[in-house]
Short mmCIF file of C-alpha atoms in Angstrom, two decimals:
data_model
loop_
_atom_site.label_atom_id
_atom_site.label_comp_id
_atom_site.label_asym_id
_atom_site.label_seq_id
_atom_site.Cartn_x
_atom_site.Cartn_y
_atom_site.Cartn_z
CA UNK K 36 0.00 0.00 0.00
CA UNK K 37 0.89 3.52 -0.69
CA UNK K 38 1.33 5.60 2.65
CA UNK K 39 -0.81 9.26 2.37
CA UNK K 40 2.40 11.31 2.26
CA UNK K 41 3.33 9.75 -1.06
CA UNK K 42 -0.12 9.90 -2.09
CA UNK K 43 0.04 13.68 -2.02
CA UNK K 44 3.23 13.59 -3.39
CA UNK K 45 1.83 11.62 -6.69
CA UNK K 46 -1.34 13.75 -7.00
CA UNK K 47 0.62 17.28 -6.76
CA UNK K 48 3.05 15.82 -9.65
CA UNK K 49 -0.23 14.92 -11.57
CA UNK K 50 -1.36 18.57 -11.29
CA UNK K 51 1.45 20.15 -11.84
CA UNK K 52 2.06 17.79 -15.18
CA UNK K 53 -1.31 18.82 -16.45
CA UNK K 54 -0.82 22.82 -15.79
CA UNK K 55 2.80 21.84 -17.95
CA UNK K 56 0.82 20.13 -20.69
CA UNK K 57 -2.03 23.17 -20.96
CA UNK K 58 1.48 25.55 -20.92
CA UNK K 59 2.71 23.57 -23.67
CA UNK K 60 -0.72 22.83 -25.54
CA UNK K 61 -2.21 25.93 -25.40
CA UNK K 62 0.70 28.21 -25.03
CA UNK K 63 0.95 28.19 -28.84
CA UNK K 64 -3.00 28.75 -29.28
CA UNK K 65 -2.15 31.92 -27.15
CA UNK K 66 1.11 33.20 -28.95
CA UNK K 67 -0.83 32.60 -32.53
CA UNK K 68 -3.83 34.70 -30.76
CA UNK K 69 -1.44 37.69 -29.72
CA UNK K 70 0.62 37.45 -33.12
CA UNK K 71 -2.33 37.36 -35.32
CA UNK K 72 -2.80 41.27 -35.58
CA UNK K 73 0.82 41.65 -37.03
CA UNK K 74 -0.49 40.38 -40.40
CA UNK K 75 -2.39 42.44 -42.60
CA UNK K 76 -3.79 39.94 -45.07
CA UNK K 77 -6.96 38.19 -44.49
CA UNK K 78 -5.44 34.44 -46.00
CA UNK K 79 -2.78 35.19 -43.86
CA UNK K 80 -4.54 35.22 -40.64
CA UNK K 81 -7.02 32.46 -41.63
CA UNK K 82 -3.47 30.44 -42.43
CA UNK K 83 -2.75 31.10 -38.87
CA UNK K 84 -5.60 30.65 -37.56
CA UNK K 85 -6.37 27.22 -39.24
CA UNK K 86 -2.67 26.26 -37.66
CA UNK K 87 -4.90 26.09 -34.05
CA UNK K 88 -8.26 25.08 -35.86
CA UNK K 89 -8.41 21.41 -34.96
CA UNK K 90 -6.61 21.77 -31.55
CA UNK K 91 -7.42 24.62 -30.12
CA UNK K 92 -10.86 23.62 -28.20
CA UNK K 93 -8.83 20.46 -27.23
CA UNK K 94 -6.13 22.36 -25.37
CA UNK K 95 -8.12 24.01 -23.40
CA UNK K 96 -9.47 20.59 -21.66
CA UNK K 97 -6.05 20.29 -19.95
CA UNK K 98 -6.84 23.27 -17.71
CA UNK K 99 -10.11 22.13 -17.24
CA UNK K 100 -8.59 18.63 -16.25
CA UNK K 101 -6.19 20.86 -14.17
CA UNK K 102 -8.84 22.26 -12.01
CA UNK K 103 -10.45 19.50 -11.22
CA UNK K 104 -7.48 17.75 -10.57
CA UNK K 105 -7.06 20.62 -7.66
CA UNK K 106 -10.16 20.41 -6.76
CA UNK K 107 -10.37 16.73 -5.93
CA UNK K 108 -7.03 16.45 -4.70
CA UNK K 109 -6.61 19.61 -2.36
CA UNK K 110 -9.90 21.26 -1.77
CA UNK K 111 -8.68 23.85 0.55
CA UNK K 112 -5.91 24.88 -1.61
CA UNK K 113 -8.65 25.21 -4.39
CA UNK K 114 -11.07 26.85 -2.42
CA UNK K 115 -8.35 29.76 -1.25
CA UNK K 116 -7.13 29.97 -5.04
CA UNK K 117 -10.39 30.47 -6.28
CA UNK K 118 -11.45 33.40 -3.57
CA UNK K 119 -8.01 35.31 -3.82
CA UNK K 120 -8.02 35.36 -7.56
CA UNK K 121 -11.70 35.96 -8.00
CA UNK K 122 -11.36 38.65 -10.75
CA UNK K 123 -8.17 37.58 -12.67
CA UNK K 124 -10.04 33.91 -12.83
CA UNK K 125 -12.76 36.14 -14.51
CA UNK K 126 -11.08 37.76 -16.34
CA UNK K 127 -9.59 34.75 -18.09
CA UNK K 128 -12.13 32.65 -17.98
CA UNK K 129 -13.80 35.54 -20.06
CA UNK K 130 -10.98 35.73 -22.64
CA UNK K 131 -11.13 31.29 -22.86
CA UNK K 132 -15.05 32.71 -23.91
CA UNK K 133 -13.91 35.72 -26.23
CA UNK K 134 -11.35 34.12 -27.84
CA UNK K 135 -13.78 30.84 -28.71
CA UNK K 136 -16.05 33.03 -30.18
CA UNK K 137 -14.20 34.84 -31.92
CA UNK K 138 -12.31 31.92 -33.78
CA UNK K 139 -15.85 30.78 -34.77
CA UNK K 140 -17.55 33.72 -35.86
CA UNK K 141 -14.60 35.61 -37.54
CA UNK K 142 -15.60 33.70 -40.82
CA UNK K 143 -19.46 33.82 -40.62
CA UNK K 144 -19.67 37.11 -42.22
CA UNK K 145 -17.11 38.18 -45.72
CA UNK K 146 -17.27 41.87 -44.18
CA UNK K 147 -13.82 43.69 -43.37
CA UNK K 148 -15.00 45.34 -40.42
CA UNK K 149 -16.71 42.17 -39.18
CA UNK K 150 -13.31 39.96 -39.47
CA UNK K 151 -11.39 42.84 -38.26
CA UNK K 152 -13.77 43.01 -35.29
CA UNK K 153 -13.53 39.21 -33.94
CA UNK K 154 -9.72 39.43 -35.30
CA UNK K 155 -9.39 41.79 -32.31
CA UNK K 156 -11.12 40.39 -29.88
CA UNK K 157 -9.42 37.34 -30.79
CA UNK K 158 -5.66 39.00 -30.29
CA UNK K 159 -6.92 40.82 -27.54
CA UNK K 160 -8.36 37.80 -25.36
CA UNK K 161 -5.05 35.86 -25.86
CA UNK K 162 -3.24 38.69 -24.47
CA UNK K 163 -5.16 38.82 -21.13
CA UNK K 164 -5.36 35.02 -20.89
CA UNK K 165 -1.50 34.98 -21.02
CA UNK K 166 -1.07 38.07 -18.58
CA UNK K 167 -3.45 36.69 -16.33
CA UNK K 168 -1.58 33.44 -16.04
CA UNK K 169 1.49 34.55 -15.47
CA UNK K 170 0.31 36.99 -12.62
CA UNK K 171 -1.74 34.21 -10.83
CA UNK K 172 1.94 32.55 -11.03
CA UNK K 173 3.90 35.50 -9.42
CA UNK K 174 1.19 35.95 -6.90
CA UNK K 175 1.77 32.01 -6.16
CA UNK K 176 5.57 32.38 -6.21
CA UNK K 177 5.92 35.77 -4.33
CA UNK K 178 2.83 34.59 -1.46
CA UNK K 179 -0.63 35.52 -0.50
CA UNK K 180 -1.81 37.04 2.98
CA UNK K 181 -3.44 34.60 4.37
CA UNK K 182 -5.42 34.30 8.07
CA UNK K 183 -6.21 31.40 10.17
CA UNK K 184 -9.04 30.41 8.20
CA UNK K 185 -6.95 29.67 5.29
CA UNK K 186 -8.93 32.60 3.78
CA UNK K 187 -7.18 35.52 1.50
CA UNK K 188 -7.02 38.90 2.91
CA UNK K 189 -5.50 41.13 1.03
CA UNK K 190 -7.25 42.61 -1.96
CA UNK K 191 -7.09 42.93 -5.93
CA UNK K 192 -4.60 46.04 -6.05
CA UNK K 193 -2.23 43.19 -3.76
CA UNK K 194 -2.25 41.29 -6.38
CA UNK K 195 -0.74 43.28 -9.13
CA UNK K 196 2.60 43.49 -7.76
CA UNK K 197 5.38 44.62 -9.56
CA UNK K 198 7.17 40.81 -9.48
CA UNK K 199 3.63 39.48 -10.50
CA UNK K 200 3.52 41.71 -13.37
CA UNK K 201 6.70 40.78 -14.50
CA UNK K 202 5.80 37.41 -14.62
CA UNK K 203 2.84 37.77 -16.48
CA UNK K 204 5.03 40.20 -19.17
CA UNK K 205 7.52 36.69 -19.30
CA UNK K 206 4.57 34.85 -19.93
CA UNK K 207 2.99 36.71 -22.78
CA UNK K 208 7.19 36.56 -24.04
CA UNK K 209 7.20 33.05 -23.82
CA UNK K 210 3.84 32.28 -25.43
CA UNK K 211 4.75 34.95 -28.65
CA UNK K 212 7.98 32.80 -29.26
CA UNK K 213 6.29 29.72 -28.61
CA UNK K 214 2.97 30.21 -30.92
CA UNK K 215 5.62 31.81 -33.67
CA UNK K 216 7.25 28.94 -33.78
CA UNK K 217 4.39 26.66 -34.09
CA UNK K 218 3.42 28.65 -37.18
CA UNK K 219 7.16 28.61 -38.48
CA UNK K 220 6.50 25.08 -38.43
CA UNK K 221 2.69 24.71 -39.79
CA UNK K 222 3.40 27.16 -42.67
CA UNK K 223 5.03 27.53 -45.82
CA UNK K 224 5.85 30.25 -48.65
CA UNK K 225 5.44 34.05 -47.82
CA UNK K 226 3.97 33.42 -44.63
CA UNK K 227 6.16 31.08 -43.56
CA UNK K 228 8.97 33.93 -44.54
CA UNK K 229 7.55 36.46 -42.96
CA UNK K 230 7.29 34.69 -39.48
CA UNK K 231 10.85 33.90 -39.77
CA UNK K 232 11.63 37.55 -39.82
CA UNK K 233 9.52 38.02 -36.74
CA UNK K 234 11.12 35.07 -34.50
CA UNK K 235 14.50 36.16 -33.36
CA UNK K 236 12.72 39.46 -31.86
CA UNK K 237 10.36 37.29 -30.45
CA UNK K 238 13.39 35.34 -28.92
CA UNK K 239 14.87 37.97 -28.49
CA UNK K 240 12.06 39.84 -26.01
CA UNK K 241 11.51 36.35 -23.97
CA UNK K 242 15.38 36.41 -23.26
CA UNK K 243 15.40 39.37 -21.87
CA UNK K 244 11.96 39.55 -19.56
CA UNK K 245 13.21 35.88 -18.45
CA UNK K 246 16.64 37.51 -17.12
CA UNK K 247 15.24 40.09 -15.56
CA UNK K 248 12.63 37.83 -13.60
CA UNK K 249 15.97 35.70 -12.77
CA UNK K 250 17.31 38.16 -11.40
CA UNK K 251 14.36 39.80 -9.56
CA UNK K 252 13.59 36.37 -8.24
CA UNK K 253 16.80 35.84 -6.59
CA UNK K 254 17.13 39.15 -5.21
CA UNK K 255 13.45 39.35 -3.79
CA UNK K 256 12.31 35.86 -3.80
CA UNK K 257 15.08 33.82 -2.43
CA UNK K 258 13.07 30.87 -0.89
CA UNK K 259 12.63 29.70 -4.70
CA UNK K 260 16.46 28.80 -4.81
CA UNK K 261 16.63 27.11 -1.23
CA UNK K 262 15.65 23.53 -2.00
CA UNK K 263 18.41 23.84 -4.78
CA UNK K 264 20.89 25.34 -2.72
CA UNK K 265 19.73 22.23 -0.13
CA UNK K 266 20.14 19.63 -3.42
CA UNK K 267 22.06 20.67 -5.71
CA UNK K 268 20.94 18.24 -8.09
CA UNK K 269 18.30 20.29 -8.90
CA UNK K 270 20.31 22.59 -10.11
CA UNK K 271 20.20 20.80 -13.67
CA UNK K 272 16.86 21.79 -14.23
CA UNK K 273 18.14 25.13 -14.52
CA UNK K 274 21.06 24.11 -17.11
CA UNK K 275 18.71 22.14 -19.18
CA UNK K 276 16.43 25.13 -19.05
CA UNK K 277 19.26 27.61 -20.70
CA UNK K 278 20.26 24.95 -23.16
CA UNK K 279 17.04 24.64 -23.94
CA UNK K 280 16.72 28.32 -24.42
CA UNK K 281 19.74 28.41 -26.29
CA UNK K 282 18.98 25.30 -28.81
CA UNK K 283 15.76 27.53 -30.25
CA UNK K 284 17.80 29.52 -32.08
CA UNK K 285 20.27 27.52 -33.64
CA UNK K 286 17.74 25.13 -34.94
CA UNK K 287 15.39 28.21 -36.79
CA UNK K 288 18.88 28.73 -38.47
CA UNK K 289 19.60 25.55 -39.78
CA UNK K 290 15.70 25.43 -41.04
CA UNK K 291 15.09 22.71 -38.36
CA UNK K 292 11.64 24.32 -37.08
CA UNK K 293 10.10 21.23 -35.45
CA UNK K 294 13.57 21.12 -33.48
CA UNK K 295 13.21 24.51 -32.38
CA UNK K 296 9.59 23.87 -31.44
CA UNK K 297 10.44 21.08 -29.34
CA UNK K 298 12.95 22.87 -27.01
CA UNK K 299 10.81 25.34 -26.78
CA UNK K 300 8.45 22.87 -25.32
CA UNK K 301 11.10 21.81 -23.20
CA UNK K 302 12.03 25.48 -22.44
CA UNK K 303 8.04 25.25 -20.55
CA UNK K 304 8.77 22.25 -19.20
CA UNK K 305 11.86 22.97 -17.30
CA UNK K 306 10.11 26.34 -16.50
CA UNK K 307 7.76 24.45 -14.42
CA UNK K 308 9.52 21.85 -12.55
CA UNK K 309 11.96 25.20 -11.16
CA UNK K 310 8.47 26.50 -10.15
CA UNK K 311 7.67 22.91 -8.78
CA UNK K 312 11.09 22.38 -7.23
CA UNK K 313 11.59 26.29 -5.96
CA UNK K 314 7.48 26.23 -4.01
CA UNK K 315 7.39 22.80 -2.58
CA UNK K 316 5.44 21.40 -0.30
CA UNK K 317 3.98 25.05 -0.51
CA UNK K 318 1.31 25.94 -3.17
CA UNK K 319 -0.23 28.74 -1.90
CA UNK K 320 2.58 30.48 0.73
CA UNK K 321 1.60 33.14 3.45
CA UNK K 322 3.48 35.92 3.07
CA UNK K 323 2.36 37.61 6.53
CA UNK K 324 3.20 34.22 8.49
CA UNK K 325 4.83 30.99 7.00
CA UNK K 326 2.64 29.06 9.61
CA UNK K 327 -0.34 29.29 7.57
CA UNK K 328 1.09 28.01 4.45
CA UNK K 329 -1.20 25.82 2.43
CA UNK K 330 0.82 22.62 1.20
CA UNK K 331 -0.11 19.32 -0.27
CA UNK K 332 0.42 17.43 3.09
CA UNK K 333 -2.35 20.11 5.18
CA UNK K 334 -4.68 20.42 2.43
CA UNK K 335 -4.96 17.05 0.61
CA UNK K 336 -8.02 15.34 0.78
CA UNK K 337 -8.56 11.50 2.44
CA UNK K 338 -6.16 8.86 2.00
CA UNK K 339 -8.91 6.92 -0.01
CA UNK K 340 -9.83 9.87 -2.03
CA UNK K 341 -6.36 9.95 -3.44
CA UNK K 342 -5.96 6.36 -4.43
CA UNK K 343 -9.42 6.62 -6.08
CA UNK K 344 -8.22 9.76 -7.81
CA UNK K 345 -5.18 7.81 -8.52
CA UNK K 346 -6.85 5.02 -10.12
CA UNK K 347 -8.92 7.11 -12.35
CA UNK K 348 -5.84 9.03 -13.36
CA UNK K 349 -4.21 5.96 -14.66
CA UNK K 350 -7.03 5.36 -17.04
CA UNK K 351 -7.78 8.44 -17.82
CA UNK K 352 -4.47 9.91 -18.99
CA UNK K 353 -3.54 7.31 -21.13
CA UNK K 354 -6.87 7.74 -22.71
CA UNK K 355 -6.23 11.82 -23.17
CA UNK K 356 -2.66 11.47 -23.92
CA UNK K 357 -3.87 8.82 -27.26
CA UNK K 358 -6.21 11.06 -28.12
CA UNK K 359 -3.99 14.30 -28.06
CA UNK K 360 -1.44 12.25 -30.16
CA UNK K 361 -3.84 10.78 -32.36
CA UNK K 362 -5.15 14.49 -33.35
CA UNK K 363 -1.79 16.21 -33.97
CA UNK K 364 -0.57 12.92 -36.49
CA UNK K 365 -4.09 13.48 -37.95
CA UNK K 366 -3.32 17.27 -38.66
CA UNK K 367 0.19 17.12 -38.89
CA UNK K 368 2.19 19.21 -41.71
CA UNK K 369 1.56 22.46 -43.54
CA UNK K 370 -1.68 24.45 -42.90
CA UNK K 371 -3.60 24.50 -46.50
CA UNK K 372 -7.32 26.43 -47.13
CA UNK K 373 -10.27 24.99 -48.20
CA UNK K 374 -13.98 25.19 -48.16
CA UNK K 375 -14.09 24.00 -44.35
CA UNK K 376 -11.20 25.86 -43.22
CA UNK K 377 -11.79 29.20 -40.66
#
């Protein structure tokens, strides 16, 4: 039998691999979204837009999956979560709306101003939903005030806190140079040129917002670094994330875009164990008094609970993870438009 502690253990690295796969998934969905504006032809943005078309809606599912993972598996964490980010959650749950609607209605209608309209929308929910992200996330890293009632007390202006903000700026970086490289790869001919002339500043603009929340977090946020200063082993996450950093570039110049777009993936992926390394046991930490601290071992739920979950996870995942692969073979290669595309 598995004792409770490494119950909790297994559930929290179930999470935290789903939030990775939504990063991943729908991290390019977001960085087409916010690059579609820079385009100026119609087939242009339909080309990029028909790069997301048969994914998109199944992305999304791993943050849905995601929250109900936390909600089944830590309640209290979930409940706290959901009460101190009442307006950000929102606020992106109303760009996951604006954004849906806009990819379906955008070609209802052969009117300028009507495709121009959704176009924006479209661009403009993909922005928040990648700001709001990565705020929630330097909220999370950085702490909440918390009382005895494991109840948030601070307020919305607490939230948007200079570290948060830069966090969310890295985010809406990393999804740009992650969603331009997904198109570098789905596209060909003048498109496909003029999104390699747009990558290195894209690459470019993540490199920088990453250093400087680097350097912000070990200068203000230095309990992210203890459990690697503790084992340094750990410490090779954060070399595999710079070569993976470092590998994007080199592979867009020797025309290996699929290369490029999967160390960007692993760029995420390393992104998120240092978050997953730097906070644990702690998800949501109490700034005002480390005592209160929600972790995975005070607000899991039952013993039985978990090994239910745990059961259902092993059939489920295997299920979604066939079914993710299965649709990107399907649809894999170069975007081309028909009479059924967007």
């Amino acid at each position: 039998m598995i004792n409770a502690s490494s119950l909790e253990f297994i559930w929290f690295s179930a999470f935290v691999a789903l939030v990775t796969g939504y990063a991943i998934l729908d991290g390019f969905d977001l960085g087409v979204g916010m690059l579609h504006l820079f385009s100026k032809k119609d087939e242009e943005r339909r080309l990029m837009l028909n790069s997301i078309g048969p994914v998109w809606d199944g992305n999304e599912v791993w943050l849905v999956t995601a929250g109900g993972a936390l909600f089944a598996g830590f309640p209290d964490i979930y409940a706290t979560l959901c009460s101190a980010f009442y307006v950000p959650l929102m606020i992106l749950l109303g760009g996951l709306i604006f954004r849906a609607v806009a990819i379906e209605f955008r070609s209802k209608r052969p009117m300028p101003w009507w495709r121009w309209m959704w176009d924006v929308l479209f661009s403009l929910a993909s922005l928040i939903i990648a700001l709001a992200l990565g705020v929630v996330l330097g909220n999370l890293i950085r702490g909440l005030p918390l009382d005895a009632q494991k109840e948030f007390t601070g307020d919305l202006s607490s939230l948007l806190h200079p570290y948060a903000l830069l966090i969310g700026i890295m985010a809406v970086a990393l999804f740009c140079m992650h969603g331009g490289i997904f198109i570098l790869m789905k596209t060909e001919g003048e498109l496909h040129d003029k999104i390699r002339s747009w990558i290195n500043p894209f690459i470019i603009f993540f490199i920088i917002t990453y250093s400087l929340v680097t350097m912000a977090t070990l200068i203000y946020m230095p309990h992210m670094i203890k459990t690697i200063q503790e084992r340094p082993i750990f410490f090779l996450l954060a070399v595999g994330n710079m070569l993976s950093i470092a590998n994007i570039p080199r592979e867009i110049n020797q025309g290996k875009d699929w290369l490029a777009f999967v160390s960007s993936c692993f760029n995420i992926v390393f992104l998120m164990l240092l978050y997953a390394v730097g906070t644990y046991p702690e998800v949501v930490r109490a700034i005002n008094d480390p005592s209160l601290s929600l972790t995975i071992y005070n607000s899991a739920s039952s013993e039985k609970t978990l090994e239910i979950l745990i059961i259902i996870a092993l059939i489920g995942i295997p299920l979604v993870l066939a079914y993710t692969t299965a649709i990107y073979w399907i649809f894999h290669g170069k975007v081309k438009l028909d009479s059924s595309s967007y």
